[in-house]
């Protein structure tokens, strides 16, 4: 295995770091409130970063999302790429790719996904009925990838008849909404549950990469704080307890990063990676929760300030923990997958 980024992937990551670093500032994030930073999204699309994902692959997307996570930039990059760009490119018909991909590449179309399937949506006579309690970046979306109870995929236009969107505020400012489908018409994507499983695995990998960035940003802020903050005449960073807590957070962050890299690399190399995607999701959920708690605690009372940047990392980390399925749920699914594989080998 070689996770070394290609020249194109490194260039895209460097460009993303520059754009996010320049524009996703504390003041701009505060001004954006709980919605998307529309100007930042335009800058990302003008730089060609969403469209580049087709060329740099899932590993390249993970690298971009790491940079987003470091600054907690409020843009629908992950959702548009995994539920739109990569899903349509990988499972769409030639006609669907020709019609839908241009808008997803240049940012004029924003996609999201009603994932994972939990039985809330069903079909009747080709129409979709049901609801999904919350969908990330739904308030920005023009296209929604819906998974029904049978794990079939449907592309639904957000403004179409029978599609209702109610704003929902979540822990992280993801412009989320409640999706209600009442006789909505959609178009099928892919042939069946296989496409659903592939999109879900890619999404888990991508959001794990986002969590790696969130954790790295939280830890960087904690290090800066403990190096400059003094107590009893010396920096907090000289306290052994602080050092150990920061070291544990660093190891957890690296575990999230390397498992996301492995899953993405296997995807791009066309290898089986369902177990690796679940492993990445588990680390992102369990370890991510520990890291953002540590980042907040190492700031002391400052970490409890709702307006402090580190608190934003805490909120994102907890939201990603929930969105990825929470550690116990993901671990159970991974155990069942490994047990089924072992039984198949034995037979």
Coordinates of C-alpha atoms in Angstrom, one line a residue:
X1 CA 0.0 0.0 0.0
X2 CA 1.2 3.5 -0.9
X3 CA -0.8 6.4 0.2
X4 CA 1.6 9.0 -1.2
X5 CA -0.5 11.6 -3.0
X6 CA 0.1 12.0 -6.7
X7 CA 1.3 15.3 -8.1
X8 CA -2.3 16.2 -9.1
X9 CA -3.6 15.2 -5.6
X10 CA -0.9 17.2 -3.8
X11 CA -1.6 20.3 -6.0
X12 CA -5.4 20.1 -5.4
X13 CA -4.8 19.7 -1.6
X14 CA -2.4 22.7 -1.6
X15 CA -4.9 24.8 -3.5
X16 CA -7.7 23.8 -1.1
X17 CA -5.5 24.7 1.9
X18 CA -4.9 28.1 0.4
X19 CA -8.6 28.8 -0.3
X20 CA -9.8 27.5 3.0
X21 CA -7.0 29.2 4.9
X22 CA -7.7 32.6 3.3
X23 CA -11.5 32.6 3.4
X24 CA -12.7 30.3 6.1
X25 CA -11.8 32.7 8.9
X26 CA -13.4 33.0 12.3
X27 CA -15.1 36.2 11.4
X28 CA -16.5 34.8 8.2
X29 CA -17.7 31.7 10.0
X30 CA -19.4 33.8 12.6
X31 CA -21.1 35.9 9.9
X32 CA -22.3 32.8 8.1
X33 CA -24.2 31.6 11.2
X34 CA -25.7 28.1 10.6
X35 CA -25.8 28.4 6.8
X36 CA -23.3 27.9 4.0
X37 CA -20.7 30.5 3.1
X38 CA -21.9 31.1 -0.5
X39 CA -18.9 33.2 -1.5
X40 CA -16.4 30.5 -0.3
X41 CA -18.4 27.9 -2.3
X42 CA -18.1 30.0 -5.4
X43 CA -14.3 30.4 -4.9
X44 CA -13.9 26.6 -4.5
X45 CA -15.9 26.0 -7.7
X46 CA -14.1 28.7 -9.6
X47 CA -10.8 27.0 -8.6
X48 CA -12.2 23.8 -10.1
X49 CA -11.8 21.8 -7.0
X50 CA -15.2 19.9 -7.0
X51 CA -14.7 19.0 -10.7
X52 CA -11.2 17.8 -10.0
X53 CA -12.5 15.0 -7.8
X54 CA -13.2 12.9 -10.9
X55 CA -9.5 12.9 -11.7
X56 CA -7.9 12.8 -8.2
X57 CA -10.3 10.1 -7.0
X58 CA -11.6 9.4 -3.5
X59 CA -8.2 9.7 -1.9
X60 CA -7.9 13.2 -3.5
X61 CA -11.3 14.1 -2.1
X62 CA -10.3 12.9 1.4
X63 CA -7.3 15.2 1.2
X64 CA -9.5 18.1 0.2
X65 CA -11.9 17.4 3.0
X66 CA -9.1 17.3 5.5
X67 CA -8.3 20.9 4.6
X68 CA -12.0 21.8 5.0
X69 CA -12.2 20.1 8.4
X70 CA -9.1 22.0 9.7
X71 CA -11.0 25.3 9.2
X72 CA -14.6 23.9 9.7
X73 CA -15.5 25.7 6.4
X74 CA -19.3 25.7 5.9
X75 CA -19.6 24.4 2.3
X76 CA -21.3 21.3 0.9
X77 CA -18.1 19.8 -0.6
X78 CA -18.4 16.4 0.8
X79 CA -22.1 15.9 0.1
X80 CA -21.9 17.3 -3.5
X81 CA -18.9 15.1 -4.3
X82 CA -20.0 11.7 -2.8
X83 CA -23.7 11.9 -3.3
X84 CA -23.5 13.8 -6.6
X85 CA -20.4 13.8 -8.6
X86 CA -18.9 10.4 -7.7
X87 CA -22.3 8.7 -7.5
X88 CA -23.4 9.8 -10.9
X89 CA -20.0 9.2 -12.5
X90 CA -19.9 5.7 -11.1
X91 CA -23.4 4.5 -11.4
X92 CA -25.2 6.8 -13.8
X93 CA -26.2 6.1 -17.4
X94 CA -24.3 7.9 -20.2
X95 CA -27.3 10.2 -20.5
X96 CA -27.4 11.0 -16.8
X97 CA -23.7 11.7 -16.7
X98 CA -23.9 14.0 -19.7
X99 CA -26.8 15.9 -18.2
X100 CA -25.9 16.0 -14.5
X101 CA -22.2 16.1 -14.2
X102 CA -21.5 19.6 -15.8
X103 CA -23.5 21.3 -13.1
X104 CA -22.0 19.3 -10.3
X105 CA -18.5 20.0 -11.6
X106 CA -18.9 23.8 -11.7
X107 CA -21.0 24.1 -8.6
X108 CA -24.2 25.4 -10.2
X109 CA -25.8 22.2 -8.9
X110 CA -25.5 21.1 -5.3
X111 CA -26.2 17.5 -4.3
X112 CA -26.8 15.8 -1.0
X113 CA -27.9 12.3 0.1
X114 CA -30.7 10.9 2.3
X115 CA -28.3 8.3 3.8
X116 CA -28.1 5.8 5.2
X117 CA -31.3 4.0 4.3
X118 CA -33.4 3.4 7.5
X119 CA -36.7 2.4 6.0
X120 CA -38.2 5.9 6.0
X121 CA -38.8 6.1 2.3
X122 CA -40.8 3.7 0.2
X123 CA -42.0 3.6 -3.4
X124 CA -45.5 3.1 -4.8
X125 CA -46.3 3.1 -8.6
X126 CA -42.9 4.7 -9.2
X127 CA -43.4 7.6 -6.8
X128 CA -41.6 8.2 -3.5
X129 CA -43.2 8.6 -0.1
X130 CA -41.9 9.0 3.4
X131 CA -39.6 11.3 5.3
X132 CA -36.0 11.5 6.5
X133 CA -35.6 13.4 9.8
X134 CA -32.5 15.4 8.7
X135 CA -30.3 15.5 5.7
X136 CA -27.0 17.5 5.6
X137 CA -26.9 20.6 3.3
X138 CA -30.5 19.9 2.2
X139 CA -31.3 23.6 2.3
X140 CA -28.6 24.2 -0.4
X141 CA -29.3 21.2 -2.5
X142 CA -30.7 21.1 -6.0
X143 CA -30.4 17.3 -6.2
X144 CA -31.0 14.8 -3.5
X145 CA -29.9 11.2 -3.7
X146 CA -32.5 9.2 -1.9
X147 CA -32.2 5.6 -0.7
X148 CA -35.5 3.8 -0.3
X149 CA -36.3 0.9 2.0
X150 CA -35.1 -1.6 -0.6
X151 CA -31.8 0.3 -0.9
X152 CA -32.6 1.4 -4.5
X153 CA -31.2 4.9 -5.4
X154 CA -33.3 7.7 -6.7
X155 CA -32.3 11.2 -7.9
X156 CA -34.8 13.7 -6.9
X157 CA -34.9 17.4 -7.7
X158 CA -35.2 19.4 -4.5
X159 CA -37.8 21.8 -5.9
X160 CA -39.9 19.2 -7.6
X161 CA -43.6 18.6 -6.8
X162 CA -44.1 16.3 -3.8
X163 CA -40.7 17.3 -2.3
X164 CA -40.9 19.2 1.0
X165 CA -37.9 20.7 2.9
X166 CA -38.1 22.0 6.4
X167 CA -35.0 23.7 7.9
X168 CA -33.4 21.7 10.8
X169 CA -30.7 23.0 13.1
X170 CA -28.1 20.4 14.0
X171 CA -25.0 20.5 16.2
X172 CA -22.8 21.6 13.3
X173 CA -23.9 24.3 10.9
X174 CA -24.6 22.1 7.9
X175 CA -27.6 23.8 6.4
X176 CA -29.6 20.7 7.2
X177 CA -33.3 20.0 6.6
X178 CA -36.1 17.5 7.1
X179 CA -37.0 15.8 3.8
X180 CA -40.6 14.9 3.2
X181 CA -41.6 13.0 0.0
X182 CA -45.3 12.8 -0.9
X183 CA -45.6 11.3 -4.3
X184 CA -42.3 12.7 -5.6
X185 CA -41.0 11.5 -8.9
X186 CA -37.3 10.5 -9.1
X187 CA -35.1 8.8 -11.6
X188 CA -33.3 5.6 -10.8
X189 CA -29.5 5.6 -10.3
X190 CA -27.7 2.3 -10.6
X191 CA -29.1 -1.2 -10.8
X192 CA -29.9 -2.0 -7.1
X193 CA -28.4 -2.5 -3.7
X194 CA -24.9 -2.8 -5.0
X195 CA -24.9 0.9 -6.0
X196 CA -26.3 1.9 -2.6
X197 CA -23.5 0.0 -0.8
X198 CA -20.9 1.6 -3.0
X199 CA -22.1 5.1 -2.4
X200 CA -22.4 4.5 1.3
X201 CA -18.9 3.2 1.6
X202 CA -17.5 6.1 -0.4
X203 CA -19.5 8.5 1.8
X204 CA -18.2 6.9 5.0
X205 CA -14.6 7.2 3.8
X206 CA -15.1 10.9 2.7
X207 CA -16.7 12.0 6.0
X208 CA -14.0 10.1 7.9
X209 CA -11.5 12.3 6.0
X210 CA -13.4 15.4 7.0
X211 CA -13.3 14.2 10.6
X212 CA -9.5 13.8 10.4
X213 CA -9.3 17.5 9.4
X214 CA -11.6 18.6 12.2
X215 CA -9.5 16.7 14.7
X216 CA -6.2 18.1 13.3
X217 CA -7.6 21.6 13.5
X218 CA -8.8 21.1 17.1
X219 CA -5.5 19.7 18.2
X220 CA -3.5 22.5 16.5
X221 CA -5.5 25.0 18.4
X222 CA -5.0 23.2 21.6
X223 CA -1.3 23.0 21.1
X224 CA -1.1 26.7 20.3
X225 CA -3.1 27.5 23.4
X226 CA -1.1 25.4 25.8
X227 CA 2.2 26.6 24.5
X228 CA 1.3 30.3 25.0
X229 CA -0.9 30.1 28.1
X230 CA 1.0 30.2 31.4
X231 CA 0.0 28.8 34.8
X232 CA 2.2 29.1 37.9
X233 CA 4.9 30.8 35.8
X234 CA 5.3 28.2 33.1
X235 CA 3.5 27.2 29.9
X236 CA 0.6 24.7 30.2
X237 CA 2.4 22.5 27.7
X238 CA 5.1 21.7 30.2
X239 CA 2.5 19.9 32.4
X240 CA 2.8 16.2 32.0
X241 CA -0.9 15.6 32.1
X242 CA -1.4 18.1 29.2
X243 CA 1.4 16.4 27.2
X244 CA -0.1 13.0 27.6
X245 CA -3.6 14.2 26.7
X246 CA -2.3 15.9 23.6
X247 CA -0.2 12.9 22.6
X248 CA -3.2 10.6 22.8
X249 CA -5.2 13.0 20.7
X250 CA -2.4 13.1 18.1
X251 CA -2.4 9.3 17.9
X252 CA -6.1 9.2 17.5
X253 CA -6.0 11.8 14.8
X254 CA -3.4 9.8 12.9
X255 CA -5.5 6.6 13.2
X256 CA -8.5 8.4 11.7
X257 CA -6.3 9.8 8.9
X258 CA -4.5 6.5 7.9
X259 CA -7.7 4.4 8.0
X260 CA -9.5 6.9 5.7
X261 CA -6.4 7.0 3.4
X262 CA -6.4 3.2 3.2
X263 CA -10.1 2.9 2.4
X264 CA -9.9 5.7 -0.2
X265 CA -6.7 4.1 -1.8
X266 CA -8.4 0.7 -2.1
X267 CA -11.4 2.3 -3.7
X268 CA -9.3 4.1 -6.3
X269 CA -7.3 0.9 -6.9
X270 CA -10.6 -0.9 -7.5
X271 CA -10.1 -3.3 -4.6
X272 CA -12.7 -4.5 -2.1
X273 CA -12.9 -2.0 0.7
X274 CA -16.2 -2.3 2.5
X275 CA -14.5 -3.4 5.7
X276 CA -11.9 -0.7 5.4
X277 CA -14.6 2.0 5.0
X278 CA -16.4 0.8 8.1
X279 CA -13.0 0.7 10.0
X280 CA -12.4 4.3 8.9
X281 CA -15.9 5.3 10.0
X282 CA -15.5 3.6 13.4
X283 CA -12.2 5.4 14.1
X284 CA -13.7 8.7 12.9
X285 CA -16.6 8.3 15.2
X286 CA -15.0 6.9 18.4
X287 CA -11.6 8.5 18.2
X288 CA -12.9 11.7 16.7
X289 CA -15.2 12.2 19.8
X290 CA -12.2 11.8 22.1
X291 CA -10.0 14.2 20.1
X292 CA -12.5 17.1 20.1
X293 CA -13.3 16.6 23.8
X294 CA -9.6 16.8 24.5
X295 CA -9.2 19.9 22.4
X296 CA -11.9 21.6 24.3
X297 CA -10.7 20.4 27.7
X298 CA -7.1 21.6 27.0
X299 CA -8.4 25.1 26.5
X300 CA -9.8 25.1 30.0
X301 CA -12.6 27.6 30.6
X302 CA -11.9 29.1 27.2
X303 CA -13.1 25.9 25.6
X304 CA -16.6 26.4 27.0
X305 CA -16.9 29.7 25.2
X306 CA -19.5 29.1 22.4
X307 CA -17.8 31.8 20.3
X308 CA -14.3 30.4 20.5
X309 CA -13.1 28.6 17.3
X310 CA -12.2 25.4 19.2
X311 CA -15.8 25.0 20.2
X312 CA -16.7 24.9 16.5
X313 CA -14.4 21.9 16.1
X314 CA -16.1 20.3 19.1
X315 CA -19.6 20.7 17.5
X316 CA -18.4 19.4 14.1
X317 CA -16.7 16.4 15.7
X318 CA -19.8 15.4 17.6
X319 CA -22.0 15.9 14.6
X320 CA -19.7 13.7 12.5
X321 CA -19.8 11.1 15.2
X322 CA -23.6 11.0 15.0
X323 CA -23.6 11.1 11.2
X324 CA -21.2 8.2 10.7
X325 CA -23.5 6.1 12.9
X326 CA -21.9 6.3 16.3
X327 CA -19.1 3.8 17.1
X328 CA -21.1 0.9 18.5
X329 CA -23.5 0.8 15.5
X330 CA -20.6 0.9 13.0
X331 CA -18.6 -1.7 15.0
X332 CA -21.6 -4.1 15.0
X333 CA -22.0 -3.7 11.2
X334 CA -18.2 -4.3 10.7
X335 CA -18.4 -7.4 12.9
X336 CA -21.3 -8.9 10.9
X337 CA -19.5 -8.2 7.7
X338 CA -16.3 -9.9 8.9
X339 CA -18.3 -12.9 10.3
X340 CA -20.1 -13.3 7.0
X341 CA -16.8 -13.2 5.1
X342 CA -15.3 -15.8 7.5
X343 CA -18.3 -18.1 7.1
X344 CA -18.1 -17.8 3.3
X345 CA -14.4 -18.7 3.4
X346 CA -15.1 -21.8 5.6
X347 CA -17.8 -23.0 3.2

